[in-house]
Coordinates of C-alpha atoms in Angstrom, one line a residue:
X1322 CA 70.9 -31.3 -184.0
X1323 CA 71.6 -28.0 -185.8
X1324 CA 70.9 -24.4 -185.9
X1325 CA 72.4 -23.3 -189.2
X1326 CA 74.6 -24.4 -192.0
X1327 CA 77.6 -23.4 -194.0
X1328 CA 76.8 -22.1 -197.4
X1329 CA 77.5 -25.0 -199.8
X1330 CA 80.0 -23.4 -202.2
X1331 CA 83.1 -25.4 -203.2
X1332 CA 85.2 -22.2 -203.4
X1333 CA 84.4 -21.3 -199.8
X1334 CA 86.8 -22.6 -197.2
X1335 CA 85.2 -24.8 -194.6
X1336 CA 84.6 -22.9 -191.4
X1337 CA 86.6 -23.8 -188.4
X1338 CA 83.5 -24.3 -186.4
X1339 CA 79.9 -24.6 -187.2
X1340 CA 76.8 -24.4 -185.2
X1341 CA 76.2 -28.1 -185.6
X1342 CA 79.3 -28.9 -183.6
X1343 CA 78.2 -26.6 -180.9
X1344 CA 75.0 -28.5 -180.3
X1345 CA 75.6 -32.1 -181.3
X1346 CA 73.9 -33.8 -178.4
X1347 CA 71.4 -31.1 -177.3
X1348 CA 68.3 -32.8 -178.7
X1349 CA 69.3 -36.1 -177.2
X1350 CA 69.8 -34.4 -173.8
X1351 CA 66.6 -32.4 -173.9
X1352 CA 64.2 -34.7 -175.6
X1353 CA 62.9 -31.4 -176.9
X1354 CA 59.2 -31.3 -177.8
X1355 CA 59.2 -35.1 -177.9
X1356 CA 56.1 -35.5 -175.7
X1357 CA 52.4 -35.9 -176.2
X1358 CA 49.6 -33.9 -174.7
X1359 CA 47.7 -31.0 -175.8
X1360 CA 46.3 -27.6 -175.0
X1361 CA 44.4 -27.7 -171.8
X1362 CA 44.5 -31.0 -169.9
X1363 CA 43.7 -33.5 -172.7
X1364 CA 46.2 -35.6 -174.4
X1365 CA 44.1 -36.4 -177.4
X1366 CA 45.1 -35.1 -180.9
X1367 CA 42.0 -33.1 -181.2
X1368 CA 43.2 -30.9 -178.3
X1369 CA 46.2 -29.7 -180.3
X1370 CA 46.3 -25.9 -181.0
X1371 CA 46.0 -26.4 -184.7
X1372 CA 45.4 -22.9 -185.8
X1373 CA 47.6 -20.8 -183.6
X1374 CA 51.3 -20.0 -183.2
X1375 CA 51.0 -18.4 -179.8
X1376 CA 49.5 -19.2 -176.4
X1377 CA 47.1 -16.6 -175.2
X1378 CA 48.6 -13.2 -174.6
X1379 CA 49.3 -11.9 -171.1
X1380 CA 46.7 -9.5 -169.6
X1381 CA 48.7 -8.2 -166.7
X1382 CA 52.2 -7.6 -165.3
X1383 CA 54.2 -9.7 -162.9
X1384 CA 56.8 -9.0 -160.3
X1385 CA 58.7 -12.2 -161.3
X1386 CA 58.4 -15.7 -162.6
X1387 CA 60.6 -18.8 -162.9
X1388 CA 61.3 -20.5 -166.3
X1389 CA 62.8 -23.8 -167.3
X1390 CA 66.0 -22.8 -169.1
X1391 CA 66.5 -26.3 -170.6
X1392 CA 68.9 -29.1 -169.8
X1393 CA 71.9 -27.1 -168.6
X1394 CA 73.1 -23.6 -167.8
X1395 CA 74.5 -21.5 -170.6
X1396 CA 78.2 -22.2 -171.3
X1397 CA 78.7 -18.5 -172.0
X1398 CA 76.7 -15.3 -172.0
X1399 CA 78.5 -14.3 -175.2
X1400 CA 75.6 -14.6 -177.6
X1401 CA 77.6 -16.1 -180.5
X1402 CA 79.5 -18.7 -178.6
X1403 CA 77.0 -21.6 -178.4
X1404 CA 74.1 -22.3 -180.7
X1405 CA 72.1 -24.6 -178.4
X1406 CA 68.8 -24.7 -176.6
X1407 CA 69.9 -23.0 -173.3
X1408 CA 71.6 -20.1 -175.0
X1409 CA 68.8 -19.7 -177.5
X1410 CA 66.3 -19.7 -174.7
X1411 CA 68.0 -17.2 -172.3
X1412 CA 70.1 -14.9 -174.4
X1413 CA 67.7 -13.4 -176.9
X1414 CA 66.2 -11.6 -173.9
X1415 CA 69.5 -10.0 -173.1
X1416 CA 71.2 -9.5 -176.4
X1417 CA 68.8 -8.3 -179.2
X1418 CA 69.4 -9.0 -182.9
X1419 CA 68.9 -6.7 -185.8
X1420 CA 65.8 -8.6 -186.9
X1421 CA 63.2 -10.7 -185.0
X1422 CA 61.3 -13.8 -185.8
X1423 CA 57.5 -13.8 -185.1
X1424 CA 55.8 -16.9 -183.8
X1425 CA 54.8 -17.7 -187.4
X1426 CA 58.5 -17.5 -188.4
X1427 CA 58.2 -14.4 -190.5
X1428 CA 60.7 -11.6 -189.9
X1429 CA 60.0 -8.2 -188.3
X1430 CA 62.2 -5.2 -187.3
X1431 CA 64.5 -5.5 -184.2
X1432 CA 67.5 -3.3 -183.7
X1433 CA 67.1 -2.6 -187.4
X1434 CA 63.9 -0.8 -188.3
X1435 CA 64.0 -1.8 -192.0
X1436 CA 66.0 -3.8 -194.5
X1437 CA 66.2 -4.1 -198.2
X1438 CA 68.2 -5.8 -200.9
X1439 CA 68.7 -3.5 -203.9
X1440 CA 70.5 -6.3 -205.7
X1441 CA 71.2 -10.0 -204.8
X1442 CA 74.7 -9.1 -203.5
X1443 CA 73.8 -6.2 -201.3
X1444 CA 71.8 -6.0 -198.0
X1445 CA 71.1 -2.5 -196.5
X1446 CA 69.8 -2.1 -192.9
X1447 CA 68.6 1.0 -191.1
X1448 CA 69.7 0.9 -187.5
X1449 CA 67.1 1.9 -184.9
X1450 CA 67.8 5.3 -183.3
X1451 CA 67.7 6.1 -179.6
X1452 CA 68.7 2.5 -178.4
X1453 CA 70.9 2.3 -175.3
X1454 CA 72.8 -0.5 -173.8
X1455 CA 71.9 -1.7 -170.3
X1456 CA 74.5 0.7 -168.7
X1457 CA 72.8 3.7 -170.4
X1458 CA 75.4 4.2 -173.1
X1459 CA 74.1 4.7 -176.7
X1460 CA 74.2 2.0 -179.3
X1461 CA 75.9 3.2 -182.4
X1462 CA 76.3 1.8 -185.9
X1463 CA 80.0 1.1 -184.9
X1464 CA 78.6 -1.4 -182.3
X1465 CA 76.5 -3.1 -184.9
X1466 CA 79.3 -3.5 -187.4
X1467 CA 81.7 -4.7 -184.7
X1468 CA 79.1 -7.2 -183.5
X1469 CA 78.5 -8.7 -186.9
X1470 CA 82.2 -8.7 -187.8
X1471 CA 82.8 -10.8 -184.7
X1472 CA 81.2 -13.7 -186.5
X1473 CA 83.8 -13.5 -189.2
X1474 CA 86.8 -13.1 -186.8
X1475 CA 88.3 -16.6 -186.3
X1476 CA 89.5 -15.4 -182.9
X1477 CA 85.8 -15.2 -181.7
X1478 CA 85.1 -18.8 -182.6
X1479 CA 81.5 -18.0 -183.3
X1480 CA 79.0 -20.8 -183.7
X1481 CA 77.5 -18.7 -186.5
X1482 CA 80.8 -18.3 -188.5
X1483 CA 79.7 -20.6 -191.2
X1484 CA 76.7 -18.4 -192.0
X1485 CA 79.0 -15.5 -192.8
X1486 CA 81.0 -17.4 -195.4
X1487 CA 79.5 -15.6 -198.3
X1488 CA 79.9 -12.1 -196.7
X1489 CA 82.5 -10.0 -198.4
X1490 CA 82.2 -6.9 -196.3
X1491 CA 80.2 -5.2 -193.5
X1492 CA 80.4 -1.4 -193.5
X1493 CA 78.7 1.6 -191.8
X1494 CA 77.1 4.5 -193.7
X1495 CA 74.6 7.2 -193.2
X1496 CA 71.6 8.0 -195.3
X1497 CA 68.4 10.1 -194.9
X1498 CA 69.4 11.0 -191.4
X1499 CA 69.5 7.4 -190.2
X1500 CA 72.5 5.2 -189.5
X1501 CA 72.8 2.3 -191.9
X1502 CA 74.8 -0.9 -192.3
X1503 CA 75.7 -2.3 -195.7
X1504 CA 76.5 -6.0 -196.2
X1505 CA 77.9 -7.2 -199.4
X1506 CA 78.1 -10.8 -200.6
X1507 CA 80.6 -12.6 -202.8
X1508 CA 77.9 -14.2 -204.8
X1509 CA 74.1 -13.7 -205.0
X1510 CA 72.5 -14.3 -201.6
X1511 CA 68.8 -14.4 -201.0
X1512 CA 68.8 -16.0 -197.5
X1513 CA 71.5 -14.4 -195.4
X1514 CA 69.0 -11.8 -194.1
X1515 CA 67.4 -14.6 -192.0
X1516 CA 70.6 -15.0 -190.1
X1517 CA 70.2 -11.5 -188.6
X1518 CA 67.2 -12.8 -186.7
X1519 CA 69.3 -15.3 -184.8
X1520 CA 71.9 -14.7 -182.2
X1521 CA 74.3 -14.5 -185.1
X1522 CA 72.8 -11.1 -185.7
X1523 CA 72.9 -9.9 -182.1
X1524 CA 74.6 -6.7 -181.0
X1525 CA 77.0 -6.2 -178.1
X1526 CA 78.7 -3.1 -176.8
X1527 CA 82.0 -2.7 -178.7
X1528 CA 83.6 -0.9 -175.8
X1529 CA 82.6 -3.5 -173.2
X1530 CA 83.6 -6.4 -175.4
X1531 CA 87.0 -4.9 -176.1
X1532 CA 87.6 -4.2 -172.5
X1533 CA 86.7 -7.7 -171.4
X1534 CA 88.6 -9.5 -174.2
X1535 CA 88.7 -13.2 -173.9
X1536 CA 86.7 -13.0 -170.7
X1537 CA 83.6 -11.7 -172.4
X1538 CA 80.6 -13.9 -171.6
X1539 CA 82.0 -15.4 -168.4
X1540 CA 79.9 -14.9 -165.2
X1541 CA 82.5 -12.4 -164.0
X1542 CA 82.7 -10.3 -167.1
X1543 CA 79.2 -10.7 -168.4
X1544 CA 78.0 -9.2 -171.5
X1545 CA 76.5 -5.7 -172.3
X1546 CA 73.6 -5.6 -174.7
X1547 CA 70.3 -3.7 -175.4
X1548 CA 67.7 -6.3 -174.5
X1549 CA 64.7 -5.9 -172.1
X1550 CA 66.7 -7.7 -169.4
X1551 CA 70.2 -7.7 -168.0
X1552 CA 71.8 -10.7 -166.1
X1553 CA 72.2 -9.8 -162.4
X1554 CA 73.1 -13.2 -161.0
X1555 CA 74.8 -16.2 -162.6
X1556 CA 77.6 -18.4 -161.4
X1557 CA 78.0 -20.3 -164.6
X1558 CA 76.3 -23.5 -163.4
X1559 CA 73.3 -22.7 -161.2
X1560 CA 70.2 -20.5 -161.6
X1561 CA 70.4 -17.4 -163.8
X1562 CA 68.5 -14.3 -162.8
X1563 CA 67.6 -11.5 -165.2
X1564 CA 66.2 -8.1 -164.1
X1565 CA 64.4 -5.4 -166.2
X1566 CA 66.8 -3.2 -168.2
X1567 CA 65.7 0.3 -167.2
X1568 CA 67.3 1.8 -170.4
X1569 CA 65.3 -0.5 -172.7
X1570 CA 64.1 1.3 -175.8
X1571 CA 60.7 -0.4 -175.8
X1572 CA 60.0 -0.3 -172.0
X1573 CA 56.3 -0.6 -172.4
X1574 CA 56.7 -4.1 -173.8
X1575 CA 58.2 -5.5 -170.6
X1576 CA 55.6 -7.1 -168.3
X1577 CA 57.8 -8.7 -165.6
X1578 CA 60.5 -7.1 -163.4
X1579 CA 62.5 -10.3 -162.9
X1580 CA 63.0 -13.7 -164.5
X1581 CA 64.8 -16.6 -163.0
X1582 CA 66.0 -19.5 -165.2
X1583 CA 66.5 -22.9 -163.6
X1584 CA 68.2 -25.8 -165.2
X1585 CA 67.0 -29.1 -163.7
X1586 CA 69.4 -32.0 -164.4
X1587 CA 66.7 -34.5 -165.2
X1588 CA 63.1 -34.8 -166.3
X1589 CA 62.2 -36.0 -162.8
X1590 CA 63.7 -33.0 -161.2
X1591 CA 61.8 -30.7 -163.5
X1592 CA 58.6 -32.5 -162.8
X1593 CA 59.1 -32.2 -159.1
X1594 CA 59.8 -28.5 -159.5
X1595 CA 56.7 -27.9 -161.5
X1596 CA 54.6 -30.0 -159.0
X1597 CA 56.0 -27.9 -156.2
X1598 CA 55.2 -24.7 -158.1
X1599 CA 58.9 -23.8 -158.2
X1600 CA 58.8 -23.5 -162.0
X1601 CA 56.1 -21.5 -163.8
X1602 CA 56.8 -22.6 -167.3
X1603 CA 59.1 -24.0 -170.0
X1604 CA 59.6 -24.8 -173.6
X1605 CA 60.6 -28.3 -174.9
X1606 CA 59.0 -30.3 -172.1
X1607 CA 60.8 -33.7 -171.7
X1608 CA 58.8 -36.6 -173.0
X1609 CA 58.5 -38.5 -169.7
X1610 CA 56.6 -35.5 -168.2
X1611 CA 54.0 -35.1 -170.9
X1612 CA 51.4 -37.6 -169.8
X1613 CA 51.4 -36.2 -166.2
X1614 CA 51.5 -32.5 -167.2
X1615 CA 48.7 -33.0 -169.8
X1616 CA 46.4 -33.9 -166.8
X1617 CA 47.9 -31.8 -164.1
X1618 CA 46.0 -29.1 -162.1
X1619 CA 47.4 -25.7 -161.9
X1620 CA 48.8 -25.4 -165.4
X1621 CA 48.3 -26.1 -169.1
X1622 CA 50.5 -28.2 -171.4
X1623 CA 50.2 -26.8 -174.9
X1624 CA 51.1 -28.8 -178.1
X1625 CA 51.5 -27.0 -181.3
X1626 CA 50.2 -27.8 -184.7
X1627 CA 52.0 -29.8 -187.4
X1628 CA 55.0 -27.7 -188.4
X1629 CA 55.1 -25.9 -185.1
X1630 CA 58.6 -27.2 -184.6
X1631 CA 61.5 -27.4 -187.1
X1632 CA 62.8 -30.6 -185.4
X1633 CA 63.2 -33.8 -187.2
X1634 CA 64.1 -37.3 -186.1
X1635 CA 66.3 -39.1 -188.6
X1636 CA 68.3 -42.2 -189.3
X1637 CA 71.7 -41.0 -190.6
X1638 CA 73.8 -43.3 -192.8
X1639 CA 77.5 -43.1 -191.8
X1640 CA 79.1 -44.2 -195.1
X1641 CA 77.4 -44.3 -198.5
X1642 CA 80.3 -46.0 -200.1
X1643 CA 80.5 -49.2 -198.2
X1644 CA 78.4 -51.5 -196.0
X1645 CA 74.8 -52.8 -196.3
X1646 CA 73.4 -49.3 -196.6
X1647 CA 75.7 -48.3 -199.5
X1648 CA 73.1 -49.6 -201.9
X1649 CA 70.2 -47.0 -202.2
X1650 CA 67.7 -49.9 -202.5
X1651 CA 68.5 -51.0 -199.0
X1652 CA 68.0 -47.4 -197.7
X1653 CA 64.8 -47.2 -199.6
X1654 CA 63.7 -50.5 -198.1
X1655 CA 64.1 -49.3 -194.6
X1656 CA 62.3 -46.1 -195.4
X1657 CA 59.5 -47.8 -197.1
X1658 CA 59.0 -50.3 -194.2
X1659 CA 58.8 -47.7 -191.5
X1660 CA 55.5 -47.2 -189.8
X1661 CA 55.9 -43.5 -189.2
X1662 CA 52.4 -43.0 -188.1
X1663 CA 52.7 -45.7 -185.5
X1664 CA 56.0 -44.2 -184.2
X1665 CA 54.4 -40.8 -183.9
X1666 CA 51.3 -42.1 -182.2
X1667 CA 52.8 -44.6 -179.7
X1668 CA 56.3 -43.3 -178.9
X1669 CA 55.6 -39.6 -179.1
X1670 CA 52.1 -39.9 -177.7
X1671 CA 50.7 -38.4 -180.9
X1672 CA 52.6 -35.1 -180.4
X1673 CA 54.6 -35.7 -183.5
X1674 CA 53.9 -36.3 -187.2
X1675 CA 55.2 -38.7 -189.8
X1676 CA 58.1 -37.1 -191.7
X1677 CA 58.8 -37.9 -195.4
X1678 CA 61.5 -35.3 -196.1
X1679 CA 64.2 -34.0 -193.8
X1680 CA 63.1 -30.4 -194.5
X1681 CA 59.4 -31.0 -193.4
X1682 CA 56.6 -28.6 -192.7
X1683 CA 58.4 -27.0 -189.8
X1684 CA 61.1 -25.6 -192.1
X1685 CA 58.9 -24.0 -194.7
X1686 CA 59.2 -20.2 -194.2
X1687 CA 57.7 -19.4 -197.6
X1688 CA 55.9 -20.9 -200.6
X1689 CA 54.2 -23.4 -198.3
X1690 CA 51.7 -24.3 -201.0
X1691 CA 54.5 -25.5 -203.3
X1692 CA 56.4 -27.3 -200.6
X1693 CA 53.2 -29.0 -199.4
X1694 CA 52.2 -30.3 -202.9
X1695 CA 55.7 -31.7 -203.3
X1696 CA 55.7 -33.2 -199.7
X1697 CA 52.3 -34.8 -200.3
X1698 CA 53.9 -36.7 -203.3
X1699 CA 56.4 -38.2 -201.0
X1700 CA 53.9 -39.4 -198.4
X1701 CA 53.5 -43.2 -198.5
X1702 CA 52.1 -45.9 -196.2
X1703 CA 54.4 -48.4 -194.7
X1704 CA 54.7 -51.4 -197.2
X1705 CA 56.9 -54.1 -195.7
X1706 CA 56.3 -56.4 -198.7
X1707 CA 57.6 -53.9 -201.1
X1708 CA 60.5 -53.1 -198.8
X1709 CA 61.4 -56.8 -198.6
X1710 CA 61.5 -57.0 -202.4
X1711 CA 64.0 -54.1 -202.5
X1712 CA 66.2 -55.8 -199.9
X1713 CA 66.2 -58.9 -202.2
X1714 CA 67.0 -56.9 -205.2
X1715 CA 70.0 -55.3 -203.4
X1716 CA 71.2 -58.7 -202.3
X1717 CA 71.1 -57.6 -198.7
X1718 CA 69.1 -60.4 -197.1
X1719 CA 70.6 -61.4 -193.8
X1720 CA 73.2 -58.6 -193.8
X1721 CA 73.9 -57.0 -190.5
X1722 CA 73.2 -53.3 -190.1
X1723 CA 74.7 -51.7 -187.0
X1724 CA 72.7 -48.7 -185.6
X1725 CA 73.9 -46.4 -182.8
X1726 CA 71.7 -44.3 -180.5
X1727 CA 72.3 -42.4 -177.3
X1728 CA 71.6 -44.3 -174.0
X1729 CA 69.8 -43.1 -170.9
X1730 CA 66.9 -41.8 -172.9
X1731 CA 63.9 -44.1 -173.3
X1732 CA 62.6 -42.5 -176.4
X1733 CA 65.7 -43.3 -178.4
X1734 CA 65.8 -46.8 -177.2
X1735 CA 62.2 -47.3 -178.2
X1736 CA 62.8 -45.9 -181.7
X1737 CA 65.9 -48.0 -182.1
X1738 CA 64.0 -51.1 -181.1
X1739 CA 61.2 -50.3 -183.5
X1740 CA 63.8 -49.9 -186.3
X1741 CA 65.4 -53.2 -185.4
X1742 CA 62.0 -55.0 -185.6
X1743 CA 61.2 -53.3 -188.8
X1744 CA 64.6 -54.4 -190.3
X1745 CA 64.0 -58.0 -189.3
X1746 CA 60.6 -58.0 -191.0
X1747 CA 62.2 -57.1 -194.3
X1748 CA 65.2 -59.5 -194.1
X1749 CA 67.9 -57.4 -192.5
X1750 CA 69.8 -58.2 -189.3
X1751 CA 69.9 -55.0 -187.4
X1752 CA 72.1 -54.7 -184.3
X1753 CA 71.3 -51.7 -182.1
X1754 CA 74.0 -50.2 -179.9
X1755 CA 73.5 -47.7 -177.1
X1756 CA 76.3 -45.2 -176.6
X1757 CA 76.9 -42.9 -173.6
X1758 CA 76.2 -39.3 -174.5
X1759 CA 79.8 -38.2 -174.7
X1760 CA 80.7 -41.1 -177.0
X1761 CA 77.5 -40.5 -179.1
X1762 CA 78.4 -36.8 -179.4
X1763 CA 81.8 -37.7 -181.0
X1764 CA 80.0 -39.3 -183.9
X1765 CA 79.0 -35.7 -185.1
X1766 CA 82.7 -34.6 -185.0
X1767 CA 85.0 -37.6 -185.6
X1768 CA 84.7 -39.9 -188.6
X1769 CA 86.6 -42.5 -186.7
X1770 CA 83.8 -42.5 -184.1
X1771 CA 81.2 -43.3 -186.8
X1772 CA 83.3 -45.9 -188.6
X1773 CA 82.0 -49.0 -186.5
X1774 CA 78.4 -48.1 -187.3
X1775 CA 76.3 -48.2 -190.5
X1776 CA 73.8 -45.5 -189.2
X1777 CA 72.8 -43.6 -186.1
X1778 CA 69.7 -41.8 -184.8
X1779 CA 69.6 -38.0 -184.4
X1780 CA 67.1 -35.4 -183.5
X1781 CA 67.9 -32.4 -185.6
X1782 CA 66.6 -28.8 -185.7
X1783 CA 67.2 -25.6 -187.6
X1784 CA 66.3 -22.2 -186.2
X1785 CA 66.0 -20.6 -189.6
X1786 CA 62.9 -21.7 -191.5
X1787 CA 64.8 -22.0 -194.8
X1788 CA 65.1 -25.5 -196.4
X1789 CA 68.1 -24.4 -198.3
X1790 CA 70.1 -24.2 -195.1
X1791 CA 69.1 -27.7 -193.9
X1792 CA 69.6 -29.4 -197.3
X1793 CA 72.9 -27.5 -197.6
X1794 CA 73.9 -29.1 -194.4
X1795 CA 73.3 -32.7 -195.3
X1796 CA 73.4 -32.9 -199.1
X1797 CA 76.3 -30.8 -200.4
X1798 CA 79.9 -32.1 -200.5
X1799 CA 81.1 -29.5 -197.9
X1800 CA 77.9 -29.7 -195.8
X1801 CA 78.9 -30.0 -192.1
X1802 CA 76.3 -32.7 -191.6
X1803 CA 77.1 -34.7 -194.8
X1804 CA 78.4 -37.5 -192.6
X1805 CA 78.0 -40.3 -195.2
X1806 CA 79.9 -38.6 -198.0
X1807 CA 76.8 -37.9 -200.2
X1808 CA 77.8 -36.4 -203.5
X1809 CA 75.2 -35.8 -206.1
X1810 CA 76.2 -32.9 -208.4
X1811 CA 72.6 -32.2 -209.5
X1812 CA 71.4 -32.0 -206.0
X1813 CA 74.3 -29.7 -205.0
X1814 CA 73.7 -27.5 -208.0
X1815 CA 70.0 -27.0 -207.1
X1816 CA 70.8 -26.2 -203.5
X1817 CA 73.6 -23.8 -204.3
X1818 CA 71.4 -22.0 -206.9
X1819 CA 68.6 -21.8 -204.3
X1820 CA 70.8 -19.7 -202.0
X1821 CA 71.1 -17.0 -204.6
X1822 CA 67.5 -17.1 -205.9
X1823 CA 65.6 -14.1 -204.6
X1824 CA 62.2 -15.2 -205.8
X1825 CA 60.7 -17.4 -203.1
X1826 CA 58.7 -19.6 -205.4
X1827 CA 61.6 -20.1 -207.8
X1828 CA 63.8 -20.9 -204.8
X1829 CA 61.3 -23.4 -203.6
X1830 CA 61.2 -25.1 -206.9
X1831 CA 64.9 -25.6 -206.9
X1832 CA 64.8 -27.1 -203.5
X1833 CA 61.9 -29.3 -204.4
X1834 CA 63.9 -30.7 -207.3
X1835 CA 66.8 -31.5 -204.9
X1836 CA 64.3 -33.0 -202.4
X1837 CA 62.9 -35.3 -205.0
X1838 CA 66.3 -36.8 -205.7
X1839 CA 67.1 -36.9 -202.0
X1840 CA 63.9 -38.9 -201.4
X1841 CA 65.5 -41.6 -203.6
X1842 CA 69.1 -41.4 -202.4
X1843 CA 68.2 -41.1 -198.8
X1844 CA 71.6 -40.1 -197.1
X1845 CA 69.3 -39.3 -194.2
X1846 CA 66.1 -41.2 -193.7
X1847 CA 63.4 -39.0 -192.1
X1848 CA 61.2 -40.6 -189.4
X1849 CA 59.0 -38.1 -187.5
X1850 CA 58.8 -34.4 -186.7
X1851 CA 57.9 -33.6 -183.1
X1852 CA 55.5 -30.8 -182.4
X1853 CA 56.3 -27.9 -180.1
X1854 CA 55.4 -28.3 -176.5
X1855 CA 55.1 -25.5 -173.9
X1856 CA 54.0 -25.8 -170.2
X1857 CA 52.4 -22.8 -168.5
X1858 CA 51.3 -22.6 -164.9
X1859 CA 48.2 -20.7 -164.1
X1860 CA 50.4 -17.8 -163.1
X1861 CA 51.9 -17.0 -166.5
X1862 CA 50.8 -16.4 -170.1
X1863 CA 52.1 -15.0 -173.4
X1864 CA 54.7 -17.2 -175.1
X1865 CA 55.1 -18.6 -178.6
X1866 CA 53.8 -22.1 -179.4
X1867 CA 56.6 -22.5 -182.0
X1868 CA 60.4 -22.2 -182.0
X1869 CA 60.0 -18.5 -182.8
X1870 CA 61.1 -17.7 -179.2
X1871 CA 64.7 -18.3 -180.2
X1872 CA 64.6 -15.3 -182.5
X1873 CA 63.0 -12.7 -180.3
X1874 CA 63.1 -11.3 -176.7
X1875 CA 60.1 -13.5 -175.7
X1876 CA 60.4 -13.2 -171.9
X1877 CA 59.3 -9.5 -172.0
X1878 CA 55.8 -10.5 -173.1
X1879 CA 55.3 -13.0 -170.3
X1880 CA 52.9 -11.7 -167.7
X1881 CA 49.8 -12.6 -165.8
X1882 CA 46.9 -14.4 -167.6

């Protein structure tokens, strides 16, 4: 699973830490958005919210509500430390970013009121005036510059450091009576602006951060930011309580006085909490709960449209230079034989869609018409006979393929078993191996952990709806998720050029060219794309039906139906 990616430029040193390493097992642990169900109580596909990116808006205020904060408590309250579901659920409500993401994934002003790129190597931002931190002290442009620079400071160990690899300087200035920030890039950069709508673009108090030093983000030291809420109770492991920030610059937007996040250790525990009305809502509902919640009284399970989630379930080849999957025809055979529609329907209860490119509909933040036409060309029906012929051509009949997956989660075991059966039908001998989560997580970090296996399953996601980031991750020589050693100069060239192409349609065309080749080379084999799932009790309303919540202070809009 991922949030963001290093810019694929051979001259740029590899970052010490990337977001992918901060979140390697999160999707496995959460089963995020992997369930079925639909808006209302029905589980049928025609109950999906096909034409909306939000649930109905709140109509009234609340004293408090309780929210599912995901599979664990945040490791740190420092917004740049961990790029994972719990942090990206909780912290955008405490620490605001310069820009925000709407539910449809477009950008809008946040702590910056406007932004412009006068040339491909310069980004100018106007800082919002009159903003105060939660202690009442004013936010200054110095706080903004300091906060952004933290991502470039190796002592911070920011999960977003890789996204700043092309940044040459971050400086403060003044213009037309407003405070401004100027970001310059080493080479043309058309996509960095989107980073500023993640926690990698969040602002903390410089004075507070310097005073707390290495303790910043711990339960004792906390964090001082500008968001609609401030953390008032958190021990680092249990429930986390936020209360309204009385100094918030947009006070009228805050509907609830207090929000409590809980972190159930299992789907069963979450289900019991919902049934007992101890939890009022949550994103990324675990798959085992979906059939029950789709029919439950007292609340609604919403399922988003195709592309509502940027998640993708993939088979990742561990070594493209040796083994039965080194021959692209064998990889093509597995892909061609997959009954993606059947997997989406049966294992995901129809709350997922067949996926034919790793950067599927949930990642298209622009030029959707272009991406859709190219994607349609990749759409094929399962054809075991053609796949078997490819296996024969590759001389791979009877060869063993060893596939790893995380244990303890029924969904992964079901997908792995389906892949095993598919492989057998086309003449391959697939062995599936379940790994404990800790051991499975090592596969994302340590090549030695991947060495015994030919492939592994992963649920990936990217917060920024920019295919260049995702393809940069998996398909460039220095990409942090290029686990199999994929190296195609033409593909890398198209992706690298895309990063610097300011025209959206031209950038899309470059990425489509890379995608066409990736569809043949298949270093990653896409399987399905889960849809977003949200549960709301009858007490609450007003949340996104997409992953847009990760890029905005969403909790402020939650209120009474």
